[in-house]
Amino acid sequence: MFCYQCEQTARGTGCTEIGVCGKSSDAAGLQDLLLDLAKSLALGLAAVPSGLRPVGSHEMIESALFATVTNVNFDTERLETMIRAIAEAAGRDLPRDSAGLNVLAERVGIAARRRADGDDVTGLQELLTYGLKGMAAYAHHARRLGKTSAAVDEFTVEALAALARGESDLGRLLDLTLRCGEASVAVLALLDVANTGSFGPQTPGAVRMGHVPGKAILVSGHDLGDLKALLEQTEGTGINIYTHGEMLPAHAYPELRRHAHLAGHFGGAWMWQRREFDTFPGAILMTTNCIQRPAETYAARLFTCGPVAWPGIAHVVGQDFSAVIAAAQQAPGFTDSASTGEHQVGFGHHAVLGLADTVVGAIKSGAVKHFAVIGGCDGTDTGRSYYTDLAAGLPQDWVIMTLGCGKFRLLGHDYGQIGPLPRLLDMGQCNDAFSAIKVAQALAEVFDCGLNDLPLSLILSWYEQKAVCVLLALLHLGVRNIRIGPSLPAFVTPAVLQVLVDKFNVMPVGGVEDDLKALTAA
C-alpha cells in the first residue's frame, strides 16, 4: 500500500504497511480500486448528455469518493460490494476473487502512478482528487437532506474523467484544481441551505459540557439528519442523547435543540474517542467519518451508519435505530451528574450578520481591531498545541472565529467579551467555513474593499480531505496569506507548493511567537 492523503501519514511521507488511521493494506488497495472505478464510470458518463445518464450514477460516484475519505470505510467486504456494483455500472470486468482484486489494485494505486508520472504530476492529481473527495462528503450530507447540485455533479464527472484519461499537463491540472475550488464553494453553499432549511438557521445558545443521570446514546461524526431521526425515535423513552466531536454544533439548530433529551456534549475531538467511548455507559452511534479502531470494551455497543463502517461492528441500514436504542436500554447509563461548564454555539453567518450593525459599529469605533479564523481539523500530533497558544496570545481587541473539530484546541479558555460580542465565535462544523466566507464577504461589501483588504487572518489546521475542499474554496475566492498547519501535505511537492506560494502566498504555520508578531504587525 501507499497512502499520503492525511496530515498524519507515517513519517510525513506516506503509509506503506498499515495506515496510521488503522486502515489495512487490503482496505487501502480496495479503496484505490474503488476510486479508479469511479474515474472509469465518470469517463463513460462524460460522453453522455447529463439528462440521459442512468439514474443514481452521480450518487454512486459520490458514495465511492466518500468511502475513500480518511477514517470512513475500513470494511473490506463492504468495499468489495461497492467495487463490484460500480464496476458493473462502468462496464468493467473484474477478477472474481479478492486476491485478484488486490493485484489489480496495485496497478492503479498512487505508488504505480508516481513511478509512471513522477511526484509533481501525481501530487497535483491527488490534490484535485482530495478536493473532489471532500466535495463528495459534503454533497452526500446535502443529498440526504434533499438538496443536490447539477453543477457540482457535472464538475465531479468532468474532473474524474480527466483523471481517468491520465491528465498530466500541470497547467491543465492546476486549472481543474482551482475550478474544484469554485465547485467547493457551491457545495458548501448547498449544504448550508440543506442544513438551515431542515433544522432552521443556527442561533446562539449554551451547551452543557457533561452529562446527567439516565440511559444514554452518544452520537459522533457529522450527520445532522441521522441525529434528528434518532432524537425522534427516542422521544419519550427516557434515553438522553449526547453529541461528540463535530456533532457539537448540532445544539445550535432550533429543530434539534427543541428536543429536551438532547442533553449535552460528551468528550472532545474525534481522536480521543477510544478513551472517551470506553467511559461512556451507553450506546454509541458513529454517523460518518472519524471512526478509529474500536476497543473491545465498547465494540459491542458501537454502531455505524451511512458511509462509515468497521469490520465486525454492527451497521444500521437506513435510519432504523431500534438496535441502538435497545443497546442503550441494556447499558447502565449515567448515575450522576457532571459538567465542565458550558460552551456557546450558534454563531453561523445568520447569527453574526443578524448583529451586523453591532459588528460594524465595533469595527468603526476601534473596539474590534481584527478577526482571526482559527479552526479546521484536529489531530493527535503535539504540534496542534500551536493553535491553543496562538489564540491565547492574540490581542484582546481581536475576535476569534472557530469551526470544525479544531475548535477543541480553543475550548476551556475564557476569551471574554468585546461589548455584547463574545470574543470566541463558534461558527459550527468544518463545512461551516461557508459561514466565515459569508461574514467576510458581507464586511468587504460594507467597507467597500476586497477580502484581502479586511482585518482578517486565517490560520487553519488540516487532517483529511474535507479540509482540502475548504482550502480550495478559499483559494478560488482569491483569499491570500492563509497559514496552514501543523504540517504541509506530503502530496504537495516543492514545485506545486511554489505555485501556491507565488499565486496565493499560502504558508506553513511557524512558531507561536513569530507568527503572533507577524499577524499583529500586519
PDB file of C-alpha atoms in Angstrom, residues 309-472:
ATOM      1  CA  ALA A 309     -18.021   1.047   8.528  1.00  0.00           C
ATOM      2  CA  TRP A 310     -15.599  -1.059  10.540  1.00  0.00           C
ATOM      3  CA  PRO A 311     -15.252  -4.863  10.270  1.00  0.00           C
ATOM      4  CA  GLY A 312     -17.312  -6.650  12.891  1.00  0.00           C
ATOM      5  CA  ILE A 313     -19.181  -3.524  14.066  1.00  0.00           C
ATOM      6  CA  ALA A 314     -22.983  -3.550  13.725  1.00  0.00           C
ATOM      7  CA  HIS A 315     -24.132  -1.372  10.838  1.00  0.00           C
ATOM      8  CA  VAL A 316     -27.516   0.368  10.792  1.00  0.00           C
ATOM      9  CA  VAL A 317     -29.216   0.288   7.413  1.00  0.00           C
ATOM     10  CA  GLY A 318     -31.246   3.400   6.713  1.00  0.00           C
ATOM     11  CA  GLN A 319     -32.352   5.226   9.835  1.00  0.00           C
ATOM     12  CA  ASP A 320     -33.904   2.436  11.883  1.00  0.00           C
ATOM     13  CA  PHE A 321     -32.078   2.910  15.171  1.00  0.00           C
ATOM     14  CA  SER A 322     -34.024   0.317  17.154  1.00  0.00           C
ATOM     15  CA  ALA A 323     -30.886  -1.775  17.764  1.00  0.00           C
ATOM     16  CA  VAL A 324     -29.033   1.291  19.057  1.00  0.00           C
ATOM     17  CA  ILE A 325     -31.930   2.126  21.364  1.00  0.00           C
ATOM     18  CA  ALA A 326     -32.082  -1.456  22.664  1.00  0.00           C
ATOM     19  CA  ALA A 327     -28.357  -1.373  23.417  1.00  0.00           C
ATOM     20  CA  ALA A 328     -28.775   1.890  25.316  1.00  0.00           C
ATOM     21  CA  GLN A 329     -31.594   0.439  27.383  1.00  0.00           C
ATOM     22  CA  GLN A 330     -29.444  -2.565  28.314  1.00  0.00           C
ATOM     23  CA  ALA A 331     -26.422  -0.424  29.269  1.00  0.00           C
ATOM     24  CA  PRO A 332     -26.188   1.071  32.784  1.00  0.00           C
ATOM     25  CA  GLY A 333     -26.348   4.725  31.749  1.00  0.00           C
ATOM     26  CA  PHE A 334     -25.141   7.575  33.955  1.00  0.00           C
ATOM     27  CA  THR A 335     -25.867   7.514  37.680  1.00  0.00           C
ATOM     28  CA  ASP A 336     -24.560  11.001  38.448  1.00  0.00           C
ATOM     29  CA  SER A 337     -24.268  14.492  37.034  1.00  0.00           C
ATOM     30  CA  ALA A 338     -21.012  16.037  35.869  1.00  0.00           C
ATOM     31  CA  SER A 339     -20.143  19.175  33.948  1.00  0.00           C
ATOM     32  CA  THR A 340     -17.083  21.100  32.893  1.00  0.00           C
ATOM     33  CA  GLY A 341     -19.204  24.157  32.204  1.00  0.00           C
ATOM     34  CA  GLU A 342     -20.992  25.431  29.126  1.00  0.00           C
ATOM     35  CA  HIS A 343     -19.926  26.267  25.597  1.00  0.00           C
ATOM     36  CA  GLN A 344     -21.607  28.846  23.390  1.00  0.00           C
ATOM     37  CA  VAL A 345     -22.512  27.606  19.912  1.00  0.00           C
ATOM     38  CA  GLY A 346     -24.556  29.042  17.088  1.00  0.00           C
ATOM     39  CA  PHE A 347     -22.548  31.906  15.605  1.00  0.00           C
ATOM     40  CA  GLY A 348     -23.095  30.948  11.990  1.00  0.00           C
ATOM     41  CA  HIS A 349     -23.477  33.609   9.342  1.00  0.00           C
ATOM     42  CA  HIS A 350     -27.189  34.104  10.030  1.00  0.00           C
ATOM     43  CA  ALA A 351     -26.483  34.928  13.673  1.00  0.00           C
ATOM     44  CA  VAL A 352     -23.401  37.084  13.068  1.00  0.00           C
ATOM     45  CA  LEU A 353     -24.941  39.018  10.186  1.00  0.00           C
ATOM     46  CA  GLY A 354     -28.045  39.466  12.329  1.00  0.00           C
ATOM     47  CA  LEU A 355     -25.737  41.533  14.529  1.00  0.00           C
ATOM     48  CA  ALA A 356     -24.219  43.323  11.543  1.00  0.00           C
ATOM     49  CA  ASP A 357     -24.806  46.819  12.915  1.00  0.00           C
ATOM     50  CA  THR A 358     -23.156  45.844  16.195  1.00  0.00           C
ATOM     51  CA  VAL A 359     -20.198  44.217  14.437  1.00  0.00           C
ATOM     52  CA  VAL A 360     -19.667  47.090  12.006  1.00  0.00           C
ATOM     53  CA  GLY A 361     -20.058  49.607  14.829  1.00  0.00           C
ATOM     54  CA  ALA A 362     -17.448  47.777  16.911  1.00  0.00           C
ATOM     55  CA  ILE A 363     -15.031  47.866  13.983  1.00  0.00           C
ATOM     56  CA  LYS A 364     -15.615  51.549  13.264  1.00  0.00           C
ATOM     57  CA  SER A 365     -15.228  52.500  16.926  1.00  0.00           C
ATOM     58  CA  GLY A 366     -11.980  50.577  17.200  1.00  0.00           C
ATOM     59  CA  ALA A 367     -13.332  48.150  19.791  1.00  0.00           C
ATOM     60  CA  VAL A 368     -12.680  45.342  17.289  1.00  0.00           C
ATOM     61  CA  LYS A 369      -9.368  45.662  15.505  1.00  0.00           C
ATOM     62  CA  HIS A 370      -9.114  42.319  13.744  1.00  0.00           C
ATOM     63  CA  PHE A 371     -10.746  38.947  13.073  1.00  0.00           C
ATOM     64  CA  ALA A 372      -8.867  35.657  13.185  1.00  0.00           C
ATOM     65  CA  VAL A 373     -10.301  32.396  11.856  1.00  0.00           C
ATOM     66  CA  ILE A 374      -8.643  29.583  13.812  1.00  0.00           C
ATOM     67  CA  GLY A 375     -10.100  26.179  13.071  1.00  0.00           C
ATOM     68  CA  GLY A 376     -10.287  23.160  10.828  1.00  0.00           C
ATOM     69  CA  CYS A 377      -9.439  19.529  11.595  1.00  0.00           C
ATOM     70  CA  ASP A 378      -7.910  18.328  14.828  1.00  0.00           C
ATOM     71  CA  GLY A 379      -5.414  15.502  15.225  1.00  0.00           C
ATOM     72  CA  THR A 380      -3.174  13.809  17.745  1.00  0.00           C
ATOM     73  CA  ASP A 381       0.210  15.330  16.954  1.00  0.00           C
ATOM     74  CA  THR A 382       1.669  17.604  19.631  1.00  0.00           C
ATOM     75  CA  GLY A 383       2.192  20.443  17.170  1.00  0.00           C
ATOM     76  CA  ARG A 384      -1.501  21.251  17.395  1.00  0.00           C
ATOM     77  CA  SER A 385      -0.959  22.971  20.752  1.00  0.00           C
ATOM     78  CA  TYR A 386       0.165  25.794  18.462  1.00  0.00           C
ATOM     79  CA  TYR A 387      -3.468  26.733  17.887  1.00  0.00           C
ATOM     80  CA  THR A 388      -4.256  26.846  21.613  1.00  0.00           C
ATOM     81  CA  ASP A 389      -1.246  29.033  22.359  1.00  0.00           C
ATOM     82  CA  LEU A 390      -1.798  31.305  19.369  1.00  0.00           C
ATOM     83  CA  ALA A 391      -5.424  32.013  20.307  1.00  0.00           C
ATOM     84  CA  ALA A 392      -4.473  32.727  23.921  1.00  0.00           C
ATOM     85  CA  GLY A 393      -1.810  35.183  22.772  1.00  0.00           C
ATOM     86  CA  LEU A 394      -3.936  37.279  20.412  1.00  0.00           C
ATOM     87  CA  PRO A 395      -4.715  40.875  21.426  1.00  0.00           C
ATOM     88  CA  GLN A 396      -7.896  41.402  23.434  1.00  0.00           C
ATOM     89  CA  ASP A 397      -9.421  43.541  20.671  1.00  0.00           C
ATOM     90  CA  TRP A 398      -9.299  40.627  18.198  1.00  0.00           C
ATOM     91  CA  VAL A 399     -12.401  38.482  17.597  1.00  0.00           C
ATOM     92  CA  ILE A 400     -11.694  34.771  17.100  1.00  0.00           C
ATOM     93  CA  MET A 401     -13.933  32.763  14.778  1.00  0.00           C
ATOM     94  CA  THR A 402     -13.602  28.988  15.026  1.00  0.00           C
ATOM     95  CA  LEU A 403     -15.110  25.955  13.313  1.00  0.00           C
ATOM     96  CA  GLY A 404     -14.539  22.253  12.789  1.00  0.00           C
ATOM     97  CA  CYS A 405     -13.133  19.949  15.436  1.00  0.00           C
ATOM     98  CA  GLY A 406     -10.131  22.286  15.586  1.00  0.00           C
ATOM     99  CA  LYS A 407     -12.312  24.310  17.961  1.00  0.00           C
ATOM    100  CA  PHE A 408     -11.497  21.833  20.737  1.00  0.00           C
ATOM    101  CA  ARG A 409      -7.984  23.292  20.816  1.00  0.00           C
ATOM    102  CA  LEU A 410      -9.571  26.585  21.886  1.00  0.00           C
ATOM    103  CA  LEU A 411     -12.203  25.396  24.356  1.00  0.00           C
ATOM    104  CA  GLY A 412     -11.623  25.736  28.084  1.00  0.00           C
ATOM    105  CA  HIS A 413     -10.190  29.252  27.866  1.00  0.00           C
ATOM    106  CA  ASP A 414     -12.161  32.391  28.806  1.00  0.00           C
ATOM    107  CA  TYR A 415     -11.629  34.802  25.935  1.00  0.00           C
ATOM    108  CA  GLY A 416     -14.010  37.402  27.369  1.00  0.00           C
ATOM    109  CA  GLN A 417     -16.274  39.815  25.508  1.00  0.00           C
ATOM    110  CA  ILE A 418     -15.994  42.846  23.293  1.00  0.00           C
ATOM    111  CA  GLY A 419     -19.124  44.780  24.175  1.00  0.00           C
ATOM    112  CA  PRO A 420     -22.082  42.443  23.534  1.00  0.00           C
ATOM    113  CA  LEU A 421     -19.943  40.090  21.414  1.00  0.00           C
ATOM    114  CA  PRO A 422     -18.094  37.086  22.811  1.00  0.00           C
ATOM    115  CA  ARG A 423     -14.517  37.125  21.552  1.00  0.00           C
ATOM    116  CA  LEU A 424     -14.813  33.465  20.569  1.00  0.00           C
ATOM    117  CA  LEU A 425     -17.477  32.828  17.929  1.00  0.00           C
ATOM    118  CA  ASP A 426     -18.144  29.123  17.279  1.00  0.00           C
ATOM    119  CA  MET A 427     -19.387  29.010  13.689  1.00  0.00           C
ATOM    120  CA  GLY A 428     -20.082  25.261  13.545  1.00  0.00           C
ATOM    121  CA  GLN A 429     -18.767  22.190  11.725  1.00  0.00           C
ATOM    122  CA  CYS A 430     -15.927  22.187   9.198  1.00  0.00           C
ATOM    123  CA  ASN A 431     -18.438  22.769   6.390  1.00  0.00           C
ATOM    124  CA  ASP A 432     -19.451  25.982   8.140  1.00  0.00           C
ATOM    125  CA  ALA A 433     -16.337  27.569   6.716  1.00  0.00           C
ATOM    126  CA  PHE A 434     -19.078  28.872   4.423  1.00  0.00           C
ATOM    127  CA  SER A 435     -20.283  30.991   7.351  1.00  0.00           C
ATOM    128  CA  ALA A 436     -16.869  32.581   7.734  1.00  0.00           C
ATOM    129  CA  ILE A 437     -16.849  33.241   3.982  1.00  0.00           C
ATOM    130  CA  LYS A 438     -20.313  34.855   4.115  1.00  0.00           C
ATOM    131  CA  VAL A 439     -19.352  37.088   7.044  1.00  0.00           C
ATOM    132  CA  ALA A 440     -16.130  38.154   5.347  1.00  0.00           C
ATOM    133  CA  GLN A 441     -17.934  38.910   2.081  1.00  0.00           C
ATOM    134  CA  ALA A 442     -20.548  40.974   3.916  1.00  0.00           C
ATOM    135  CA  LEU A 443     -17.881  43.003   5.734  1.00  0.00           C
ATOM    136  CA  ALA A 444     -15.985  43.561   2.481  1.00  0.00           C
ATOM    137  CA  GLU A 445     -19.184  44.907   0.938  1.00  0.00           C
ATOM    138  CA  VAL A 446     -19.847  47.215   3.878  1.00  0.00           C
ATOM    139  CA  PHE A 447     -16.326  48.621   3.836  1.00  0.00           C
ATOM    140  CA  ASP A 448     -16.132  48.606   0.023  1.00  0.00           C
ATOM    141  CA  CYS A 449     -12.910  46.615  -0.139  1.00  0.00           C
ATOM    142  CA  GLY A 450     -11.613  43.217  -1.229  1.00  0.00           C
ATOM    143  CA  LEU A 451     -11.466  40.169   1.026  1.00  0.00           C
ATOM    144  CA  ASN A 452      -7.702  40.524   1.354  1.00  0.00           C
ATOM    145  CA  ASP A 453      -8.066  44.132   2.491  1.00  0.00           C
ATOM    146  CA  LEU A 454     -10.135  43.182   5.539  1.00  0.00           C
ATOM    147  CA  PRO A 455      -8.594  43.000   9.024  1.00  0.00           C
ATOM    148  CA  LEU A 456      -8.832  39.220   8.782  1.00  0.00           C
ATOM    149  CA  SER A 457      -6.317  36.407   9.235  1.00  0.00           C
ATOM    150  CA  LEU A 458      -6.874  32.718   8.520  1.00  0.00           C
ATOM    151  CA  ILE A 459      -4.913  30.124  10.468  1.00  0.00           C
ATOM    152  CA  LEU A 460      -6.142  26.673   9.518  1.00  0.00           C
ATOM    153  CA  SER A 461      -5.432  23.155  10.747  1.00  0.00           C
ATOM    154  CA  TRP A 462      -5.937  20.264   8.367  1.00  0.00           C
ATOM    155  CA  TYR A 463      -6.167  16.500   8.694  1.00  0.00           C
ATOM    156  CA  GLU A 464      -8.221  14.993   5.885  1.00  0.00           C
ATOM    157  CA  GLN A 465      -9.809  15.690   2.533  1.00  0.00           C
ATOM    158  CA  LYS A 466     -12.686  17.927   3.584  1.00  0.00           C
ATOM    159  CA  ALA A 467     -10.045  20.404   4.713  1.00  0.00           C
ATOM    160  CA  VAL A 468      -8.599  20.294   1.180  1.00  0.00           C
ATOM    161  CA  CYS A 469     -12.053  21.100  -0.196  1.00  0.00           C
ATOM    162  CA  VAL A 470     -12.333  24.123   2.146  1.00  0.00           C
ATOM    163  CA  LEU A 471      -8.835  25.329   1.234  1.00  0.00           C
ATOM    164  CA  LEU A 472      -9.585  25.139  -2.494  1.00  0.00           C
TER     165      LEU A 472
END
